[in-house]
PDB file of C-alpha atoms in Angstrom:
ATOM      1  CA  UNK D   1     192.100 -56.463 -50.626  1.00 42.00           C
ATOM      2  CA  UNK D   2     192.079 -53.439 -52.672  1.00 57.00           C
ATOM      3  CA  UNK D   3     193.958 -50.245 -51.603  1.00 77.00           C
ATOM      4  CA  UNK D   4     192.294 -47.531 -50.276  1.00 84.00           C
ATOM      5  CA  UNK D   5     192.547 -44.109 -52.231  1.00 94.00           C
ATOM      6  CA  UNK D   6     195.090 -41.978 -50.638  1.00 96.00           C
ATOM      7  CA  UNK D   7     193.325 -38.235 -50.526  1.00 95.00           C
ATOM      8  CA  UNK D   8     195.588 -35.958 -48.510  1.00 94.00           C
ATOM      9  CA  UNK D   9     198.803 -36.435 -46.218  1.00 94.00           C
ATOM     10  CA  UNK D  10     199.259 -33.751 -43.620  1.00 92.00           C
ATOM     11  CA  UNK D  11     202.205 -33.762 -40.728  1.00 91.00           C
ATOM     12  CA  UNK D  12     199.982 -35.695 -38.444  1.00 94.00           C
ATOM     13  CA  UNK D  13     197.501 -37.354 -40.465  1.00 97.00           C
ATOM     14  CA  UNK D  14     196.686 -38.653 -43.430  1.00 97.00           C
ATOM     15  CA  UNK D  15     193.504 -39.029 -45.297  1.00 97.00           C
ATOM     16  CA  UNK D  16     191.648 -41.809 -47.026  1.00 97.00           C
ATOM     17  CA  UNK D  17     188.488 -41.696 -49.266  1.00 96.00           C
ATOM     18  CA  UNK D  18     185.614 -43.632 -46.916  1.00 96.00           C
ATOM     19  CA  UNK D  19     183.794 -46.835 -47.446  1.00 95.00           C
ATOM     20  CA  UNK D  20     180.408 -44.719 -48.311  1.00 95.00           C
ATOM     21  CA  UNK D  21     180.318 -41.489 -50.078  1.00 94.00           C
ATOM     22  CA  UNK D  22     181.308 -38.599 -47.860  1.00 94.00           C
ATOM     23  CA  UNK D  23     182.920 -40.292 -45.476  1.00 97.00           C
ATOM     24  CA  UNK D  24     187.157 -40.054 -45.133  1.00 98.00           C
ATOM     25  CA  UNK D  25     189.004 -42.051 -43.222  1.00 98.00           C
ATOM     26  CA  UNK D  26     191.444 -40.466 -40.938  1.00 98.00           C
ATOM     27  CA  UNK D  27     194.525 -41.967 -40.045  1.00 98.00           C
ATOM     28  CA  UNK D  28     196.831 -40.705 -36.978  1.00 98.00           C
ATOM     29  CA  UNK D  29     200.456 -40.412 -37.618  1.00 97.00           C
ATOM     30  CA  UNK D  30     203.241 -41.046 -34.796  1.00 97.00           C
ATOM     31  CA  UNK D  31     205.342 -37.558 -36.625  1.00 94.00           C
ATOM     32  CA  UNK D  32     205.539 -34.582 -34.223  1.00 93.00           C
ATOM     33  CA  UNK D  33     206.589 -31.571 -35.931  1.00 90.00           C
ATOM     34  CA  UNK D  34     207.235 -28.121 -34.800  1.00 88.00           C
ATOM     35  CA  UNK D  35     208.167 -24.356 -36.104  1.00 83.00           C
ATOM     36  CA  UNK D  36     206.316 -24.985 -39.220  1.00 77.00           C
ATOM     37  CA  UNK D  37     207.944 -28.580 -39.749  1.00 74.00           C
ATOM     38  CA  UNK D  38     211.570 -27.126 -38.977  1.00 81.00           C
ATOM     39  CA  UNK D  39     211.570 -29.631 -35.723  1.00 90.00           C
ATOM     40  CA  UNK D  40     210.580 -33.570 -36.289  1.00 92.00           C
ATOM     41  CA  UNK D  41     210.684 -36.631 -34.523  1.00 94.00           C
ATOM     42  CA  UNK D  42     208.261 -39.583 -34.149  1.00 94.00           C
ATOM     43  CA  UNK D  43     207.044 -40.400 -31.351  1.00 95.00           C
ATOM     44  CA  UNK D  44     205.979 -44.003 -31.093  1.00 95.00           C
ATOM     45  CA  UNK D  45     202.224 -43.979 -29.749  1.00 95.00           C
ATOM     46  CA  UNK D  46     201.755 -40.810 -30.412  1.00 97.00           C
ATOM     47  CA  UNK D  47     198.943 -41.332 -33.281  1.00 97.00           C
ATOM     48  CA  UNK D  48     197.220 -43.714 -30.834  1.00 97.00           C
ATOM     49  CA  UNK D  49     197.133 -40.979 -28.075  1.00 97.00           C
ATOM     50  CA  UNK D  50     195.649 -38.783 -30.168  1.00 98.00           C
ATOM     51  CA  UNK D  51     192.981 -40.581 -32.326  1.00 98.00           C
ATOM     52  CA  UNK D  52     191.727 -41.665 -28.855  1.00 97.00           C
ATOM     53  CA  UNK D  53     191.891 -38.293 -26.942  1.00 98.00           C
ATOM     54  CA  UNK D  54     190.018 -36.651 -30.188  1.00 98.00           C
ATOM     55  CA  UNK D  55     187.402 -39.235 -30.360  1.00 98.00           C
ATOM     56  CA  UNK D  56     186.468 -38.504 -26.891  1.00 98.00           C
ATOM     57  CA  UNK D  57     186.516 -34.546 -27.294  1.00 98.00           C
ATOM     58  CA  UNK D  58     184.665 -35.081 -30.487  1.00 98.00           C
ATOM     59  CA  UNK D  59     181.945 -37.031 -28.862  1.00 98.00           C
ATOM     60  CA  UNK D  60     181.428 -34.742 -25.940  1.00 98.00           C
ATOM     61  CA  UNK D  61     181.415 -31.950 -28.168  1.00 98.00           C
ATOM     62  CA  UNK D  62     178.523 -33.774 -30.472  1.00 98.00           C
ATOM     63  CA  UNK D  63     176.869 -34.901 -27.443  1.00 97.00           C
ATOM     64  CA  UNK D  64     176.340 -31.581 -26.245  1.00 97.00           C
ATOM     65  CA  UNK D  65     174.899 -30.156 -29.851  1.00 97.00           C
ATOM     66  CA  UNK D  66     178.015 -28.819 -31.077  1.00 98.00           C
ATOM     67  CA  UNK D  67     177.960 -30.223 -34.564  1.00 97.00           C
ATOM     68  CA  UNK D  68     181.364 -32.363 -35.464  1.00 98.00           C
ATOM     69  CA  UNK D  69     182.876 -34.186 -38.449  1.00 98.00           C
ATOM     70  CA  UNK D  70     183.734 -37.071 -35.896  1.00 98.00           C
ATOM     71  CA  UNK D  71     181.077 -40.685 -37.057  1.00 98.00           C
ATOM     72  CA  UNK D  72     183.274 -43.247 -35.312  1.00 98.00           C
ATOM     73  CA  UNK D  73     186.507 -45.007 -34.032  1.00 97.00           C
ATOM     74  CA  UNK D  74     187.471 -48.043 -36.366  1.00 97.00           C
ATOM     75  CA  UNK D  75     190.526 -48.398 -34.826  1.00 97.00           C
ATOM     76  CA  UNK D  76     193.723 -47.871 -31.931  1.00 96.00           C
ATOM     77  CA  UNK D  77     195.191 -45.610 -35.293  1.00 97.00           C
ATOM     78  CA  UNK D  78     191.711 -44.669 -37.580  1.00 98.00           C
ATOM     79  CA  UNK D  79     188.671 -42.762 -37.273  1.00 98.00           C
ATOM     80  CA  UNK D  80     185.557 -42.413 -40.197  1.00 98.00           C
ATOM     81  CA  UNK D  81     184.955 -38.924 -40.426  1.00 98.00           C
ATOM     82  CA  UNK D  82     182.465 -36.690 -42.457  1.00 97.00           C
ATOM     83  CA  UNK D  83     184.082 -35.255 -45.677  1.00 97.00           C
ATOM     84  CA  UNK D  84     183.532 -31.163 -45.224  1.00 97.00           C
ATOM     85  CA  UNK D  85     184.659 -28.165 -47.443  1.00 96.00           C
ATOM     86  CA  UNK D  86     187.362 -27.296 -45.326  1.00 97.00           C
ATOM     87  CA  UNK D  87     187.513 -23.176 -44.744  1.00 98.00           C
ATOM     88  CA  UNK D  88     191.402 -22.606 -44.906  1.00 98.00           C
ATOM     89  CA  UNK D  89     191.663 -20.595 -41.556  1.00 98.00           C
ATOM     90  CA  UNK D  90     192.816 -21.979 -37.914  1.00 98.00           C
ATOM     91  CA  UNK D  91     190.762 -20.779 -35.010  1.00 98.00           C
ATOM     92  CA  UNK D  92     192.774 -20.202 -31.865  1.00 98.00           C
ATOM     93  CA  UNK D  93     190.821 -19.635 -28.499  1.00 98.00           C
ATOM     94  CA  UNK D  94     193.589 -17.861 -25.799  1.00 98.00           C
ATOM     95  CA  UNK D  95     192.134 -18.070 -22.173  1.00 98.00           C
ATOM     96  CA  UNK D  96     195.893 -17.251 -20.567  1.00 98.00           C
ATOM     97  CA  UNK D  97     198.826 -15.556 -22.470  1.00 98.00           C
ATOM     98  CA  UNK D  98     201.510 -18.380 -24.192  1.00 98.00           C
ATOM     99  CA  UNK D  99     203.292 -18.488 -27.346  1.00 96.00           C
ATOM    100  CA  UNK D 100     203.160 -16.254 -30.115  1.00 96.00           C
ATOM    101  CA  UNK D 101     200.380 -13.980 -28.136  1.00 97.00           C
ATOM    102  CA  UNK D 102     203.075 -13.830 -25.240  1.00 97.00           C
ATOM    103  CA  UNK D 103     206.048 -12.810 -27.996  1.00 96.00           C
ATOM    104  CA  UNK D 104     203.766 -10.512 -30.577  1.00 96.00           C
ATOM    105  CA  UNK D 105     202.819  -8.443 -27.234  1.00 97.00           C
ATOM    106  CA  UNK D 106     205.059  -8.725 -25.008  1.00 97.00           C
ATOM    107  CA  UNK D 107     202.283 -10.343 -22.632  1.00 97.00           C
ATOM    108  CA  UNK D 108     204.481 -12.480 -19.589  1.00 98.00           C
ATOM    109  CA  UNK D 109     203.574 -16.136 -19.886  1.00 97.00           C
ATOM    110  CA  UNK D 110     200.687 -17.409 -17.990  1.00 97.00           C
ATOM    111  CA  UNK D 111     198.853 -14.222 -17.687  1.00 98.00           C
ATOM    112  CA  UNK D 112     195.593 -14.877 -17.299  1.00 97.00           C
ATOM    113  CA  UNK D 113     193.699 -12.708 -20.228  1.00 98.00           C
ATOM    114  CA  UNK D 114     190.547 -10.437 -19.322  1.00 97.00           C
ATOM    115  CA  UNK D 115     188.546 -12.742 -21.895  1.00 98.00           C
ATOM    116  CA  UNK D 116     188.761 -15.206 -24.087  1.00 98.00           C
ATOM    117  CA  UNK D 117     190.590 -13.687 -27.333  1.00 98.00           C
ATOM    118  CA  UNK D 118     189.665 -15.481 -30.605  1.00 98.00           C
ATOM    119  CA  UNK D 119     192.419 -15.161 -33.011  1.00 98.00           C
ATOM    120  CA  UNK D 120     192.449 -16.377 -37.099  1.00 98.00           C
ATOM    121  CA  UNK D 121     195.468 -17.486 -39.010  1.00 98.00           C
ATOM    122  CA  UNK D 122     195.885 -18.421 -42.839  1.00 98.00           C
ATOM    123  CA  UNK D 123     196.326 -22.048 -43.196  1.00 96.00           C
ATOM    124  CA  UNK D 124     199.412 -22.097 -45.870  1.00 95.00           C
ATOM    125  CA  UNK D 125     202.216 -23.748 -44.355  1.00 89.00           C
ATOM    126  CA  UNK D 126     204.909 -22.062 -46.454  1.00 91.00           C
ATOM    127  CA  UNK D 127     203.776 -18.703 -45.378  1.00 94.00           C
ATOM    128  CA  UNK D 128     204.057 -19.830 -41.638  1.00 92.00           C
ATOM    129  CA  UNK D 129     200.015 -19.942 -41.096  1.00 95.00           C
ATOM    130  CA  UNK D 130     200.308 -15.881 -40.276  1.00 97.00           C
ATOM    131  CA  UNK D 131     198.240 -14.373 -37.970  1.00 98.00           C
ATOM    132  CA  UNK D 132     194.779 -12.071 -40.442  1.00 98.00           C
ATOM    133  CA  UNK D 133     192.127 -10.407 -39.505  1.00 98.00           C
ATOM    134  CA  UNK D 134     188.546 -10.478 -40.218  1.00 97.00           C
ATOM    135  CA  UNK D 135     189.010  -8.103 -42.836  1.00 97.00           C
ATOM    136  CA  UNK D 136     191.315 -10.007 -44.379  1.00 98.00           C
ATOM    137  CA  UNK D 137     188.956 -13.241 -44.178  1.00 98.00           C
ATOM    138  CA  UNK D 138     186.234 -11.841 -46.131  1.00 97.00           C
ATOM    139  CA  UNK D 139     188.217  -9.148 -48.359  1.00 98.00           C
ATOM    140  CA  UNK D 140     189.862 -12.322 -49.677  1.00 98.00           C
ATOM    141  CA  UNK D 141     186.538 -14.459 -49.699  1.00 97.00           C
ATOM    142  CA  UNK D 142     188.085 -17.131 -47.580  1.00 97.00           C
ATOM    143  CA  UNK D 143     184.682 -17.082 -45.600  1.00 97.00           C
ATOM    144  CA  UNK D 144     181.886 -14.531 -45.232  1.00 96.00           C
ATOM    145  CA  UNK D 145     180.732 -12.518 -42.227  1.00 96.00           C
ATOM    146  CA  UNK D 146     178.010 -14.990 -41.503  1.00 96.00           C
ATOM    147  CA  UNK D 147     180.750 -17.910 -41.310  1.00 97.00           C
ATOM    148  CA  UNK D 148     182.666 -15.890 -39.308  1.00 97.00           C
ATOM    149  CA  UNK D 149     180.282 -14.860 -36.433  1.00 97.00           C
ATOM    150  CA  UNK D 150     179.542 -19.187 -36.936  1.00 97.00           C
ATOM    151  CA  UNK D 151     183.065 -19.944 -36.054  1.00 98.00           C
ATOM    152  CA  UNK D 152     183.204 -17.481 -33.187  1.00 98.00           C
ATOM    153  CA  UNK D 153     180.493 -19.043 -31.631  1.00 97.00           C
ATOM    154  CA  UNK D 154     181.418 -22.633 -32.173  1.00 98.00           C
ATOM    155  CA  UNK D 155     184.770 -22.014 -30.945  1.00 98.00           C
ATOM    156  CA  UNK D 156     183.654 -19.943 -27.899  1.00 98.00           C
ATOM    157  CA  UNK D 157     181.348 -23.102 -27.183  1.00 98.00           C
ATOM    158  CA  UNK D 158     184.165 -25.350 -27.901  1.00 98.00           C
ATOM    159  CA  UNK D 159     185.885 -23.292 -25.188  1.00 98.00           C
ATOM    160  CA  UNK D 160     183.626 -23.782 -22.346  1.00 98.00           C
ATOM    161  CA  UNK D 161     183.231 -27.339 -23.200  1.00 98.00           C
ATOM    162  CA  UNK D 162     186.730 -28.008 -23.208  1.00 98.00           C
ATOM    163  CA  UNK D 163     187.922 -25.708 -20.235  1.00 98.00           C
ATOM    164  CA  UNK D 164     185.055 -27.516 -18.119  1.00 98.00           C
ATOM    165  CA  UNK D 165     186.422 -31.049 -19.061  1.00 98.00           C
ATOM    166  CA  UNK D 166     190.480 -29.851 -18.266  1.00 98.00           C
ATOM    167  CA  UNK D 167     189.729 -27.695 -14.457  1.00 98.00           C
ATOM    168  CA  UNK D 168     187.778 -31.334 -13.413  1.00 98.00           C
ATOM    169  CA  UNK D 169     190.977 -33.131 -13.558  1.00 98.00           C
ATOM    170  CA  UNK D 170     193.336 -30.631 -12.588  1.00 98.00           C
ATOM    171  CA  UNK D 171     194.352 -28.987 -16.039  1.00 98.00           C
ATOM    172  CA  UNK D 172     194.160 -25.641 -17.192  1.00 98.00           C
ATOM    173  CA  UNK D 173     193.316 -24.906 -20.706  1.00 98.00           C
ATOM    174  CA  UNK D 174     195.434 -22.349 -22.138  1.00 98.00           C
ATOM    175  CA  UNK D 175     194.751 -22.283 -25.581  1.00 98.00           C
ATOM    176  CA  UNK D 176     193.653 -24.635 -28.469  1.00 98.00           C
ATOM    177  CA  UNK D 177     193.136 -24.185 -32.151  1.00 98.00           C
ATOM    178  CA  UNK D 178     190.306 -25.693 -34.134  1.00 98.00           C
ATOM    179  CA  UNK D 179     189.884 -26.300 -38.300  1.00 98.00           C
ATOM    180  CA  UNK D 180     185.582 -25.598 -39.134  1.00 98.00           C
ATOM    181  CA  UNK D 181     184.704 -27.314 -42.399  1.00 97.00           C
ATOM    182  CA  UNK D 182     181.520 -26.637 -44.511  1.00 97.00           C
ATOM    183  CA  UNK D 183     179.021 -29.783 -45.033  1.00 96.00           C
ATOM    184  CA  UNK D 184     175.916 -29.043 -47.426  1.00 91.00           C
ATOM    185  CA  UNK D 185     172.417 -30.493 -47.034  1.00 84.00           C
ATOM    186  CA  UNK D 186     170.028 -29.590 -50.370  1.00 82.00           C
ATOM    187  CA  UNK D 187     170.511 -26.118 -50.486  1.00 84.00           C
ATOM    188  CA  UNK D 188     171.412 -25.806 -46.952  1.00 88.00           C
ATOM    189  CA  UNK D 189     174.932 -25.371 -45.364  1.00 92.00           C
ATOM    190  CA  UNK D 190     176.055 -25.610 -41.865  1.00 94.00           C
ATOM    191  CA  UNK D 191     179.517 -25.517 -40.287  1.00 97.00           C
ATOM    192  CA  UNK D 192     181.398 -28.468 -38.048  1.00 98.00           C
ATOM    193  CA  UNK D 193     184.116 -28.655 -36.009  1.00 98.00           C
ATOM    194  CA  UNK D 194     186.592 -30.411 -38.049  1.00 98.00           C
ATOM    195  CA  UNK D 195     190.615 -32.189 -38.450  1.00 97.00           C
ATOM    196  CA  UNK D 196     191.128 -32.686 -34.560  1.00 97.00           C
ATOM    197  CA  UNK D 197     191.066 -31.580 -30.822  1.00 98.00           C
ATOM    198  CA  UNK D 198     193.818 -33.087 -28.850  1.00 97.00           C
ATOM    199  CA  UNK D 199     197.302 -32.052 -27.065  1.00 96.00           C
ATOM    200  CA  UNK D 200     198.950 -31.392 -30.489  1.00 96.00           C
ATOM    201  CA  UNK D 201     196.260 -28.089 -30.954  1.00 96.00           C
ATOM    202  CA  UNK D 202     195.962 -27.245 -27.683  1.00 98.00           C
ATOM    203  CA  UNK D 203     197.909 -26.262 -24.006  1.00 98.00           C
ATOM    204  CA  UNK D 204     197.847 -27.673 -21.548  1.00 98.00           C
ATOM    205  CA  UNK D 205     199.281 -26.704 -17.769  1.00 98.00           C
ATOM    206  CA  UNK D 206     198.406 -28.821 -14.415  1.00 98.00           C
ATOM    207  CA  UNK D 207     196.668 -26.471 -12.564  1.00 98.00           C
ATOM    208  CA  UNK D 208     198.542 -27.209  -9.606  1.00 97.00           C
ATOM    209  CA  UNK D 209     202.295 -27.194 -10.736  1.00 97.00           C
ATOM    210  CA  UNK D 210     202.274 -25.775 -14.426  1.00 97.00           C
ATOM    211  CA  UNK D 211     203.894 -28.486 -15.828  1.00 97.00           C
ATOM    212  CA  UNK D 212     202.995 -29.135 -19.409  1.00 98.00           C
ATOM    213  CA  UNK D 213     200.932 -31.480 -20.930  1.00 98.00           C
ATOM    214  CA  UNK D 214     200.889 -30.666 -24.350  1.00 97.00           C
ATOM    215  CA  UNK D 215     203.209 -30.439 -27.923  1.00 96.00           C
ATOM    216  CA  UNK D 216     205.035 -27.739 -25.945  1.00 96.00           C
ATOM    217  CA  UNK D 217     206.844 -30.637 -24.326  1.00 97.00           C
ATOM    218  CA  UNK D 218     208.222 -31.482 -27.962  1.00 96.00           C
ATOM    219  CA  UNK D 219     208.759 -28.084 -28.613  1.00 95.00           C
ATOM    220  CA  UNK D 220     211.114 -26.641 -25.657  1.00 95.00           C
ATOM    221  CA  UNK D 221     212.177 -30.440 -25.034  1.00 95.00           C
ATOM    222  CA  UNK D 222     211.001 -30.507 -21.499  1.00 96.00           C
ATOM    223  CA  UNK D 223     210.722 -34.618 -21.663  1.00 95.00           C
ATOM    224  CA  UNK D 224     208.638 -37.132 -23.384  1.00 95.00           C
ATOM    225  CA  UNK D 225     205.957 -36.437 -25.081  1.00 96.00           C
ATOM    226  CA  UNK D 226     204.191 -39.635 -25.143  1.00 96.00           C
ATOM    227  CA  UNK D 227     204.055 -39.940 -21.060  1.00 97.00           C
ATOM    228  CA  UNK D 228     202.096 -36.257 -21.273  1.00 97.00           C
ATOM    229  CA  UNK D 229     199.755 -36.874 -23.429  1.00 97.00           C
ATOM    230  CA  UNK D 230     198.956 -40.463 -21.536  1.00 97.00           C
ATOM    231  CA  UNK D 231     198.907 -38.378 -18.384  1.00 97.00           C
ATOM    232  CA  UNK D 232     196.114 -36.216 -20.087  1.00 98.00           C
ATOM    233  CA  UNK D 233     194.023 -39.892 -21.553  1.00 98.00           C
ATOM    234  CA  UNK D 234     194.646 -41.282 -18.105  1.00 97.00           C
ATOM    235  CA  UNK D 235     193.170 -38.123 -15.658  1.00 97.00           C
ATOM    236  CA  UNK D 236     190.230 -38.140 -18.460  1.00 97.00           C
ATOM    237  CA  UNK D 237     189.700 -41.829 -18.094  1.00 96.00           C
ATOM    238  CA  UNK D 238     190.493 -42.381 -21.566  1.00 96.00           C
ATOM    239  CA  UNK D 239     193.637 -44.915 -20.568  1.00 86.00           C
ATOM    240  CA  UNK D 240     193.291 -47.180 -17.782  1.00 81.00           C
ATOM    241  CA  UNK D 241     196.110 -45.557 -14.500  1.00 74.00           C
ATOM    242  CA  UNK D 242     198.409 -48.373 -15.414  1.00 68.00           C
ATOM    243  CA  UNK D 243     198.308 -48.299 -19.056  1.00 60.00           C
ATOM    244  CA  UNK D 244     201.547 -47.164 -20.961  1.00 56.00           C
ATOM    245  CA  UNK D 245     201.364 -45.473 -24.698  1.00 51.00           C
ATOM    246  CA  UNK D 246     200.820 -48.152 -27.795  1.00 50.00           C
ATOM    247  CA  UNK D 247     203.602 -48.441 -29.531  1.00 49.00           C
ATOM    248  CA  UNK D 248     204.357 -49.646 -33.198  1.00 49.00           C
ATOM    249  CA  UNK D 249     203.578 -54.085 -34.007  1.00 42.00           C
ATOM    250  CA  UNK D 250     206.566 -55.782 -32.893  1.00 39.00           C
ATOM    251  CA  UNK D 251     207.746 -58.746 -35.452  1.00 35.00           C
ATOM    252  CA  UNK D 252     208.140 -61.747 -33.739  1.00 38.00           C
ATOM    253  CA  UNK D 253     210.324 -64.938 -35.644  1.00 34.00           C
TER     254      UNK D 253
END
């Protein structure tokens, strides 16, 4: 069997050239990194949690007209993606103060914010991703002010999707981050959600008890990561109740 064409390795996935033209193959990674990669570990299951939980955020979000990179599933570990023009700035949505927006401003943790803030960082990991402005966006020709206003609204829509799915089984969404790639058609281009949606780019707090569900877990080392994110496939009926997170082949003699 020939071996497929390695195109990019992130810190959570890695990327393989499709079986058609413009299709990638996207493989989930067990890693869990934190502080811009200072903090690592893998977590077995992990890349199983996720390729599942952002298959079925990806094909709500397509089912509902908001356009995705997300084709299909192959497997517990792979899913065939669209190949996009990815713009090199991370969306964040904040619906209730947490992280940096909670140490930048000085904003107490779990304040609920008047709206939902959109907020864009530069996607270079050795700068840190830092935090830019629109100005900055198109001074620097990263996107233009039609792309912009595009990502807004996909991400505001990506918003009330998600926030919907989390309150109807008890979990509040905090924040998430999304990646938006170009795709062209003839002379036409659009913009996708692309990468991934799943507890590694977003929080997520039970409504009831604020307990996390998300990579802030890994971060502040608050317990195991892989039982909170198979709490979150579970309540969304991604996991059977009983199931328990897929770990890596064991070699039997």
């Amino acid at each position: 069997m020939a071996r497929r064409k390695k195109i990019y390795e992130g810190k959570a996935k890695i990327l393989y050239e499709g079986p058609e033209p413009g299709t990638i193959v996207q493989y989930f990674k067990d890693d869990a990194t934190a502080f811009n990669a200072e903090k690592r570990a893998t977590i077995d299951g992990k890349g199983v949690l996720n390729n599942r939980l952002s298959e079925f955020f990806m094909t709500g979000l397509n089912g509902i007209g908001v356009p995705t990179h997300f084709i299909k599933r192959l497997n517990m570990r792979e899913q065939l993606v669209r190949a996009v023009e990815i713009i090199p700035i991370e969306i964040v949505v904040r619906n209730t103060a947490a992280g940096s927006i909670s140490k930048r401003l000085g904003i107490p943790e779990g304040t609920a914010l008047p709206r939902p803030i959109v907020e864009f960082y530069y996607k270079d990991d050795d700068l840190g991703d830092p935090i830019v402005s629109e100005e900055h966006i198109i001074a620097f020709q990263w996107a233009s002010q039609q792309d912009l206003d595009d990502m807004v609204a996909l991400a505001l829509r990506v918003n009330d999707f998600m926030s919907g799915v989390m309150l109807s089984v008890g979990i509040k969404l905090v924040d998430f981050k999304i990646e938006v790639g170009r795709v062209f058609e003839g002379d036409y281009q659009r913009l996708i959600v692309a990468d991934e949606i799943s507890p590694d780019s977003c929080r997520l707090w039970d409504i009831k008890t604020g307990q996390k569900l998300d990579k802030d877990v890994f971060r502040r080392d608050l317990g195991n990561l892989a039982d909170a994110y198979t709490e979150v496939a579970q309540r969304l009926g991604v996991l059977p109740k009983n199931a328990t997170p897929m770990t890596k082949p064991t070699l039997i003699n």
